Amino acid sequence: MAIKTVLRMGEPCLLLKAAPVEQFDTPELHILIQDLEDTMLHMNGAGIAAPQIDVSLRVIIFGQKPILNQGEKESKNPRYPNADIVPYTVLINPVLKPIGTETELDWEGCLSVPGMRGIVPRYVRLHYTGFDQFGNVVDRLVSGFHARVVQHEFDHLDGILYPMRINDLKDFGYTDVFFPNQDVQDD
Ligand code: NI
């Protein structure tokens, strides 16, 4: 439908607690999902949350649809070329439950914090539930990068941006400074 402007850190909408979706399979919800998808694809994001396009609802999308070039076994996100493939997922009114207490540190970026990266602790294993845009239940046990992406996007629904999760702000800086010799895409 439309590529939307992604709000950047400092915009009040990014700090709100978003409201739950009350009705599924409505034209408005389908337009929102399409806008999120168009915007995420345009920006090569690993995921995006509705508040990032100024819609304060508990809707996130993440992962990749399998768009394969000839000879390719799987498509990779150019922003996270070494990451595991996460299936394209629409997740509405999500509930997250960490499995165990183990956390791990890894780099994150965010479309709302362009040109920067930081090292963020996240739970390694996660049980998440929610609904797709038609009201079908989504229920998954995941780990690693998939679990990290969901935790990052879920945080957007509670007004939390990843820099707020960084333990040591020395681990926060410009992408091209941290990764000068790599072709890491600038957001
Ligand atoms: Ni983000």
PDB file of C-alpha atoms and ligand atoms in Angstrom:
ATOM      1  CA  MET A   1       0.000   0.000   0.000  1.00  0.00           C
ATOM      2  CA  ALA A   2       2.570   2.540   1.100  1.00  0.00           C
ATOM      3  CA  ILE A   3       6.069   3.031   2.369  1.00  0.00           C
ATOM      4  CA  LYS A   4       5.694   5.073   5.547  1.00  0.00           C
ATOM      5  CA  THR A   5       8.146   7.394   7.261  1.00  0.00           C
ATOM      6  CA  VAL A   6       9.812   5.592  10.168  1.00  0.00           C
ATOM      7  CA  LEU A   7       9.815   7.716  13.306  1.00  0.00           C
ATOM      8  CA  ARG A   8      13.241   8.278  14.834  1.00  0.00           C
ATOM      9  CA  MET A   9      14.275   8.174  18.474  1.00  0.00           C
ATOM     10  CA  GLY A  10      12.987  11.310  20.191  1.00  0.00           C
ATOM     11  CA  GLU A  11       9.458  11.096  18.788  1.00  0.00           C
ATOM     12  CA  PRO A  12       6.924  10.746  21.641  1.00  0.00           C
ATOM     13  CA  CYS A  13       4.974   7.953  19.867  1.00  0.00           C
ATOM     14  CA  LEU A  14       7.984   5.657  20.244  1.00  0.00           C
ATOM     15  CA  LEU A  15       7.775   5.962  24.052  1.00  0.00           C
ATOM     16  CA  LEU A  16       4.078   5.110  24.474  1.00  0.00           C
ATOM     17  CA  LYS A  17       2.577   1.860  25.661  1.00  0.00           C
ATOM     18  CA  ALA A  18       0.639   0.772  22.566  1.00  0.00           C
ATOM     19  CA  ALA A  19      -3.013  -0.346  22.757  1.00  0.00           C
ATOM     20  CA  PRO A  20      -4.166  -3.886  21.964  1.00  0.00           C
ATOM     21  CA  VAL A  21      -5.944  -4.629  18.702  1.00  0.00           C
ATOM     22  CA  GLU A  22      -9.625  -5.293  19.447  1.00  0.00           C
ATOM     23  CA  GLN A  23     -10.842  -6.557  16.062  1.00  0.00           C
ATOM     24  CA  PHE A  24      -9.113  -8.812  13.564  1.00  0.00           C
ATOM     25  CA  ASP A  25      -9.538  -9.161   9.803  1.00  0.00           C
ATOM     26  CA  THR A  26     -10.654  -5.554   9.287  1.00  0.00           C
ATOM     27  CA  PRO A  27      -9.707  -3.432   6.248  1.00  0.00           C
ATOM     28  CA  GLU A  28      -7.843  -1.022   8.542  1.00  0.00           C
ATOM     29  CA  LEU A  29      -5.746  -3.826  10.036  1.00  0.00           C
ATOM     30  CA  HIS A  30      -4.908  -5.278   6.615  1.00  0.00           C
ATOM     31  CA  ILE A  31      -3.802  -1.839   5.378  1.00  0.00           C
ATOM     32  CA  LEU A  32      -1.626  -1.411   8.483  1.00  0.00           C
ATOM     33  CA  ILE A  33       0.034  -4.810   7.930  1.00  0.00           C
ATOM     34  CA  GLN A  34       0.699  -3.988   4.268  1.00  0.00           C
ATOM     35  CA  ASP A  35       2.168  -0.591   5.191  1.00  0.00           C
ATOM     36  CA  LEU A  36       4.429  -2.226   7.782  1.00  0.00           C
ATOM     37  CA  GLU A  37       5.544  -4.855   5.276  1.00  0.00           C
ATOM     38  CA  ASP A  38       6.225  -2.301   2.523  1.00  0.00           C
ATOM     39  CA  THR A  39       8.167  -0.098   4.920  1.00  0.00           C
ATOM     40  CA  MET A  40      10.183  -2.969   6.420  1.00  0.00           C
ATOM     41  CA  LEU A  41      11.113  -4.306   2.980  1.00  0.00           C
ATOM     42  CA  HIS A  42      12.047  -0.840   1.714  1.00  0.00           C
ATOM     43  CA  MET A  43      14.363  -0.295   4.710  1.00  0.00           C
ATOM     44  CA  ASN A  44      15.723  -3.873   4.767  1.00  0.00           C
ATOM     45  CA  GLY A  45      14.582  -4.184   8.362  1.00  0.00           C
ATOM     46  CA  ALA A  46      14.591  -7.461  10.289  1.00  0.00           C
ATOM     47  CA  GLY A  47      11.303  -6.348  11.815  1.00  0.00           C
ATOM     48  CA  ILE A  48       9.116  -3.344  12.447  1.00  0.00           C
ATOM     49  CA  ALA A  49       6.507  -2.337  15.004  1.00  0.00           C
ATOM     50  CA  ALA A  50       3.394  -0.256  14.363  1.00  0.00           C
ATOM     51  CA  PRO A  51       4.470   2.581  16.718  1.00  0.00           C
ATOM     52  CA  GLN A  52       7.471   3.132  14.426  1.00  0.00           C
ATOM     53  CA  ILE A  53       5.055   4.346  11.728  1.00  0.00           C
ATOM     54  CA  ASP A  54       3.075   6.378  14.250  1.00  0.00           C
ATOM     55  CA  VAL A  55       0.332   3.811  14.910  1.00  0.00           C
ATOM     56  CA  SER A  56       0.157   3.057  18.620  1.00  0.00           C
ATOM     57  CA  LEU A  57      -1.200  -0.497  18.360  1.00  0.00           C
ATOM     58  CA  ARG A  58       0.296  -3.825  19.514  1.00  0.00           C
ATOM     59  CA  VAL A  59       1.242  -5.026  16.045  1.00  0.00           C
ATOM     60  CA  ILE A  60       4.676  -6.194  14.930  1.00  0.00           C
ATOM     61  CA  ILE A  61       5.950  -7.921  11.835  1.00  0.00           C
ATOM     62  CA  PHE A  62       9.351  -9.510  11.340  1.00  0.00           C
ATOM     63  CA  GLY A  63      11.262 -12.038   9.276  1.00  0.00           C
ATOM     64  CA  GLN A  64      11.470 -12.648   5.592  1.00  0.00           C
ATOM     65  CA  LYS A  65       9.242 -14.056   2.931  1.00  0.00           C
ATOM     66  CA  PRO A  66      11.141 -16.597   0.851  1.00  0.00           C
ATOM     67  CA  ILE A  67      12.014 -14.543  -2.230  1.00  0.00           C
ATOM     68  CA  LEU A  68      14.650 -16.740  -3.807  1.00  0.00           C
ATOM     69  CA  ASN A  69      16.942 -15.928  -6.674  1.00  0.00           C
ATOM     70  CA  GLN A  70      17.814 -18.774  -8.975  1.00  0.00           C
ATOM     71  CA  GLY A  71      20.315 -21.129  -7.392  1.00  0.00           C
ATOM     72  CA  GLU A  72      19.854 -19.663  -3.916  1.00  0.00           C
ATOM     73  CA  LYS A  73      18.748 -21.954  -1.147  1.00  0.00           C
ATOM     74  CA  GLU A  74      17.541 -19.167   1.114  1.00  0.00           C
ATOM     75  CA  SER A  75      17.309 -15.404   1.138  1.00  0.00           C
ATOM     76  CA  LYS A  76      19.299 -13.383   3.662  1.00  0.00           C
ATOM     77  CA  ASN A  77      18.628  -9.993   5.136  1.00  0.00           C
ATOM     78  CA  PRO A  78      21.329  -7.630   3.816  1.00  0.00           C
ATOM     79  CA  ARG A  79      21.443  -5.870   7.194  1.00  0.00           C
ATOM     80  CA  TYR A  80      22.004  -9.154   9.017  1.00  0.00           C
ATOM     81  CA  PRO A  81      23.680 -11.413   6.434  1.00  0.00           C
ATOM     82  CA  ASN A  82      24.955 -13.903   9.009  1.00  0.00           C
ATOM     83  CA  ALA A  83      21.698 -14.235  10.873  1.00  0.00           C
ATOM     84  CA  ASP A  84      19.469 -17.285  10.794  1.00  0.00           C
ATOM     85  CA  ILE A  85      16.410 -17.038   8.597  1.00  0.00           C
ATOM     86  CA  VAL A  86      13.350 -15.959  10.531  1.00  0.00           C
ATOM     87  CA  PRO A  87      10.042 -16.785   8.808  1.00  0.00           C
ATOM     88  CA  TYR A  88       7.849 -13.830   7.878  1.00  0.00           C
ATOM     89  CA  THR A  89       5.472 -13.368  10.792  1.00  0.00           C
ATOM     90  CA  VAL A  90       2.636 -11.024  11.685  1.00  0.00           C
ATOM     91  CA  LEU A  91       2.252 -10.921  15.471  1.00  0.00           C
ATOM     92  CA  ILE A  92      -0.560  -8.996  17.134  1.00  0.00           C
ATOM     93  CA  ASN A  93      -1.157  -8.554  20.872  1.00  0.00           C
ATOM     94  CA  PRO A  94       1.955 -10.643  21.592  1.00  0.00           C
ATOM     95  CA  VAL A  95       2.729 -12.306  24.919  1.00  0.00           C
ATOM     96  CA  LEU A  96       6.358 -13.236  25.571  1.00  0.00           C
ATOM     97  CA  LYS A  97       7.631 -15.722  28.131  1.00  0.00           C
ATOM     98  CA  PRO A  98      11.372 -16.293  28.451  1.00  0.00           C
ATOM     99  CA  ILE A  99      12.312 -19.955  28.826  1.00  0.00           C
ATOM    100  CA  GLY A 100      14.893 -20.083  31.578  1.00  0.00           C
ATOM    101  CA  THR A 101      17.019 -17.150  32.611  1.00  0.00           C
ATOM    102  CA  GLU A 102      19.921 -17.453  30.180  1.00  0.00           C
ATOM    103  CA  THR A 103      20.710 -14.282  28.258  1.00  0.00           C
ATOM    104  CA  GLU A 104      23.245 -13.511  25.560  1.00  0.00           C
ATOM    105  CA  LEU A 105      24.810 -10.350  24.176  1.00  0.00           C
ATOM    106  CA  ASP A 106      24.721  -9.421  20.507  1.00  0.00           C
ATOM    107  CA  TRP A 107      24.616  -6.422  18.196  1.00  0.00           C
ATOM    108  CA  GLU A 108      21.331  -4.738  17.354  1.00  0.00           C
ATOM    109  CA  GLY A 109      20.246  -1.895  15.175  1.00  0.00           C
ATOM    110  CA  CYS A 110      16.870  -0.256  14.764  1.00  0.00           C
ATOM    111  CA  LEU A 111      15.170   1.586  11.914  1.00  0.00           C
ATOM    112  CA  SER A 112      14.295   4.292  14.465  1.00  0.00           C
ATOM    113  CA  VAL A 113      17.966   4.721  15.444  1.00  0.00           C
ATOM    114  CA  PRO A 114      19.541   4.976  11.982  1.00  0.00           C
ATOM    115  CA  GLY A 115      23.257   4.493  11.441  1.00  0.00           C
ATOM    116  CA  MET A 116      23.943   3.083  14.892  1.00  0.00           C
ATOM    117  CA  ARG A 117      24.527  -0.273  16.552  1.00  0.00           C
ATOM    118  CA  GLY A 118      24.680  -1.466  20.150  1.00  0.00           C
ATOM    119  CA  ILE A 119      25.284  -4.631  22.131  1.00  0.00           C
ATOM    120  CA  VAL A 120      22.097  -5.702  23.883  1.00  0.00           C
ATOM    121  CA  PRO A 121      21.368  -8.581  26.285  1.00  0.00           C
ATOM    122  CA  ARG A 122      18.340 -10.721  25.372  1.00  0.00           C
ATOM    123  CA  TYR A 123      16.884 -13.997  26.574  1.00  0.00           C
ATOM    124  CA  VAL A 124      18.249 -16.878  24.520  1.00  0.00           C
ATOM    125  CA  ARG A 125      15.033 -18.921  24.507  1.00  0.00           C
ATOM    126  CA  LEU A 126      11.513 -17.629  24.231  1.00  0.00           C
ATOM    127  CA  HIS A 127       7.923 -18.842  24.089  1.00  0.00           C
ATOM    128  CA  TYR A 128       5.731 -16.336  22.286  1.00  0.00           C
ATOM    129  CA  THR A 129       2.058 -16.283  21.482  1.00  0.00           C
ATOM    130  CA  GLY A 130      -0.242 -13.857  19.738  1.00  0.00           C
ATOM    131  CA  PHE A 131      -2.447 -13.603  16.680  1.00  0.00           C
ATOM    132  CA  ASP A 132      -2.046 -12.965  12.981  1.00  0.00           C
ATOM    133  CA  GLN A 133      -4.160 -10.365  11.150  1.00  0.00           C
ATOM    134  CA  PHE A 134      -7.002 -12.865  10.688  1.00  0.00           C
ATOM    135  CA  GLY A 135      -7.153 -13.762  14.384  1.00  0.00           C
ATOM    136  CA  ASN A 136      -5.380 -17.120  14.018  1.00  0.00           C
ATOM    137  CA  VAL A 137      -3.248 -18.086  17.002  1.00  0.00           C
ATOM    138  CA  VAL A 138       0.533 -17.886  16.644  1.00  0.00           C
ATOM    139  CA  ASP A 139       2.408 -20.021  19.217  1.00  0.00           C
ATOM    140  CA  ARG A 140       6.152 -20.660  18.931  1.00  0.00           C
ATOM    141  CA  LEU A 141       9.216 -21.739  20.858  1.00  0.00           C
ATOM    142  CA  VAL A 142      12.276 -19.989  19.441  1.00  0.00           C
ATOM    143  CA  SER A 143      15.882 -19.183  20.292  1.00  0.00           C
ATOM    144  CA  GLY A 144      18.848 -17.113  19.198  1.00  0.00           C
ATOM    145  CA  PHE A 145      18.354 -14.443  16.536  1.00  0.00           C
ATOM    146  CA  HIS A 146      14.646 -15.208  16.126  1.00  0.00           C
ATOM    147  CA  ALA A 147      14.115 -14.754  19.885  1.00  0.00           C
ATOM    148  CA  ARG A 148      16.173 -11.553  19.801  1.00  0.00           C
ATOM    149  CA  VAL A 149      14.140 -10.014  16.973  1.00  0.00           C
ATOM    150  CA  VAL A 150      10.855 -10.738  18.749  1.00  0.00           C
ATOM    151  CA  GLN A 151      12.104  -9.243  22.030  1.00  0.00           C
ATOM    152  CA  HIS A 152      13.352  -6.126  20.187  1.00  0.00           C
ATOM    153  CA  GLU A 153      10.060  -5.603  18.331  1.00  0.00           C
ATOM    154  CA  PHE A 154       7.949  -6.371  21.405  1.00  0.00           C
ATOM    155  CA  ASP A 155       9.860  -3.683  23.314  1.00  0.00           C
ATOM    156  CA  HIS A 156       8.619  -1.100  20.789  1.00  0.00           C
ATOM    157  CA  LEU A 157       5.059  -1.827  21.986  1.00  0.00           C
ATOM    158  CA  ASP A 158       6.026  -0.803  25.505  1.00  0.00           C
ATOM    159  CA  GLY A 159       7.934   2.311  24.477  1.00  0.00           C
ATOM    160  CA  ILE A 160      11.375   0.744  24.891  1.00  0.00           C
ATOM    161  CA  LEU A 161      14.149   1.338  22.351  1.00  0.00           C
ATOM    162  CA  TYR A 162      17.210  -0.924  22.350  1.00  0.00           C
ATOM    163  CA  PRO A 163      19.666   1.772  23.585  1.00  0.00           C
ATOM    164  CA  MET A 164      17.699   1.687  26.857  1.00  0.00           C
ATOM    165  CA  ARG A 165      18.696  -2.000  27.218  1.00  0.00           C
ATOM    166  CA  ILE A 166      22.434  -1.548  26.653  1.00  0.00           C
ATOM    167  CA  ASN A 167      24.426  -2.466  29.780  1.00  0.00           C
ATOM    168  CA  ASP A 168      27.496  -0.399  28.954  1.00  0.00           C
ATOM    169  CA  LEU A 169      27.082   2.644  26.708  1.00  0.00           C
ATOM    170  CA  LYS A 170      30.621   2.057  25.411  1.00  0.00           C
ATOM    171  CA  ASP A 171      28.870  -0.669  23.399  1.00  0.00           C
ATOM    172  CA  PHE A 172      26.766   1.926  21.535  1.00  0.00           C
ATOM    173  CA  GLY A 173      27.986   3.851  18.507  1.00  0.00           C
ATOM    174  CA  TYR A 174      27.995   4.467  14.795  1.00  0.00           C
ATOM    175  CA  THR A 175      27.764   1.458  12.510  1.00  0.00           C
ATOM    176  CA  ASP A 176      30.535   2.630  10.167  1.00  0.00           C
ATOM    177  CA  VAL A 177      32.867   3.260  13.130  1.00  0.00           C
ATOM    178  CA  PHE A 178      32.286  -0.162  14.715  1.00  0.00           C
ATOM    179  CA  PHE A 179      32.366  -1.955  11.351  1.00  0.00           C
ATOM    180  CA  PRO A 180      34.619   0.189   9.111  1.00  0.00           C
ATOM    181  CA  ASN A 181      35.638  -2.583   6.707  1.00  0.00           C
ATOM    182  CA  GLN A 182      32.318  -4.281   6.368  1.00  0.00           C
ATOM    183  CA  ASP A 183      29.568  -3.544   3.958  1.00  0.00           C
ATOM    184  CA  VAL A 184      27.044  -3.152   6.734  1.00  0.00           C
ATOM    185  CA  GLN A 185      24.155  -1.203   5.349  1.00  0.00           C
ATOM    186  CA  ASP A 186      23.510   2.160   6.906  1.00  0.00           C
ATOM    187  CA  ASP A 187      19.931   2.359   8.063  1.00  0.00           C
TER     188      ASP A 187
HETATM  189 NI    NI B   1      13.546  -1.320  16.349  1.00  0.00          NI
END
